[in-house]
C-alpha cells in the first residue's frame, strides 16, 4: 500500500505567527525575480473570472513555476471593492503549491497576507533598482492591504524623511497613517488631495481603488528624476504620463500587454507602451541582463501587475520557516 499523500496547510494565523522580517520577504521575492530574469521560471498570464458585474468584484488566477525551488503554483485571489462595507478585506486568496514533476499537491496557504507582502516587495525592489539612492520623499495614493507593505518595505530600504499618504475615504487614510506611524516610528503626513501627496515626491506609488478609469494623477506633478509606480486595477493616470519617462519597466510584459485591467491599459492600446518603448522587465534588471537607473536625472516608470512567481517564492519561504517553527497543519489528500 502506498504512503498517504499529505498537504501542508498554513492558515491566516499561521502566516501571521511566522513574523517574516522585511529582509526575508524581500530576499524571497528577489529570488523569484532573478529566476524570471534568468529564464529559469514559467509565468502564465493571469486570467480573470467575473461572476457577475453587479458584485463589483472579480477573481484573478495566477500561475507559475520556479525551477530552483522545484515548485509550481496557482493562486486564486478575490478582489472586491465594496468588501469594506461588510467589514471584509477587499482581497482574499489561496495559494496552491504543487510538485511540478508529478503534479502532487504540496501545500495550501492563506495568501491574502502573501498577496500584500509580495506586492509591497515588488514595489520596493523596483525602487531598489530604479529610484534615486537618496530618495527621501514618498507620495503614496491608496490605503488598501498592499499599501502597508509598499510603505513599510520602501521605508526599510530608503528611510524616508517624509511619507505622504492619501486615499479616497478619510477614515481609511487616518487608520492607515496610524498603523504606519506605529510600525515605522515616524510621522506620516495625511493629505486631503492627490496633488499635495504626489507633487515633487521622489517616489510616487499609485495604488488607488477606482471603479472606472479616471486621470486623477497629473503628469505635471511628477518631478524630473522621480520613480512613478502606478498599479491600480483601473487607470488613474493621464495618457501623457509615459511621455515624460526616460525608462519604462514592467514586471512581466506578457501580462501587461493584454487583458482588461491595469493602470496603463490605455497606454498599451495607444501604442505609448509597447515592446519598442519598453526598457526591461524588472527580473532582467535583477539578473543583470539589463541596466536599471543610470543617473539621478532619469524619470522612470515601473508598472507591476502582480507576479505568480512572487507568490510562489514567498509561499516557499513561509513553508521553510513554518517547518523550523512547527507551524501549520498536515491534511491528508490521498
mmCIF file of C-alpha atoms in Angstrom, residues 13 39 53 67 71 81 97 104 117 150 167 182 224 246 257 271-272 316 326:
data_model
loop_
_atom_site.group_PDB
_atom_site.id
_atom_site.type_symbol
_atom_site.label_atom_id
_atom_site.label_comp_id
_atom_site.label_asym_id
_atom_site.label_seq_id
_atom_site.Cartn_x
_atom_site.Cartn_y
_atom_site.Cartn_z
ATOM 1 C CA UNK A 13 -2.916 32.883 11.999
ATOM 2 C CA UNK A 39 14.763 32.244 -17.837
ATOM 3 C CA UNK A 53 -20.690 42.638 -12.734
ATOM 4 C CA UNK A 67 12.955 25.776 -11.210
ATOM 5 C CA UNK A 71 7.526 24.266 -7.110
ATOM 6 C CA UNK A 81 -14.032 46.796 -3.974
ATOM 7 C CA UNK A 97 1.660 24.686 -4.457
ATOM 8 C CA UNK A 104 1.324 16.102 -6.474
ATOM 9 C CA UNK A 117 3.622 41.285 1.208
ATOM 10 C CA UNK A 150 4.544 49.158 -0.034
ATOM 11 C CA UNK A 167 -6.874 57.713 -0.116
ATOM 12 C CA UNK A 182 3.151 52.653 14.923
ATOM 13 C CA UNK A 224 12.285 65.102 -13.020
ATOM 14 C CA UNK A 246 13.240 58.057 -19.759
ATOM 15 C CA UNK A 257 0.410 43.773 -22.997
ATOM 16 C CA UNK A 271 0.976 52.329 -28.512
ATOM 17 C CA UNK A 272 2.738 54.529 -25.938
ATOM 18 C CA UNK A 316 8.123 28.598 -0.283
ATOM 19 C CA UNK A 326 6.468 23.853 13.981
#
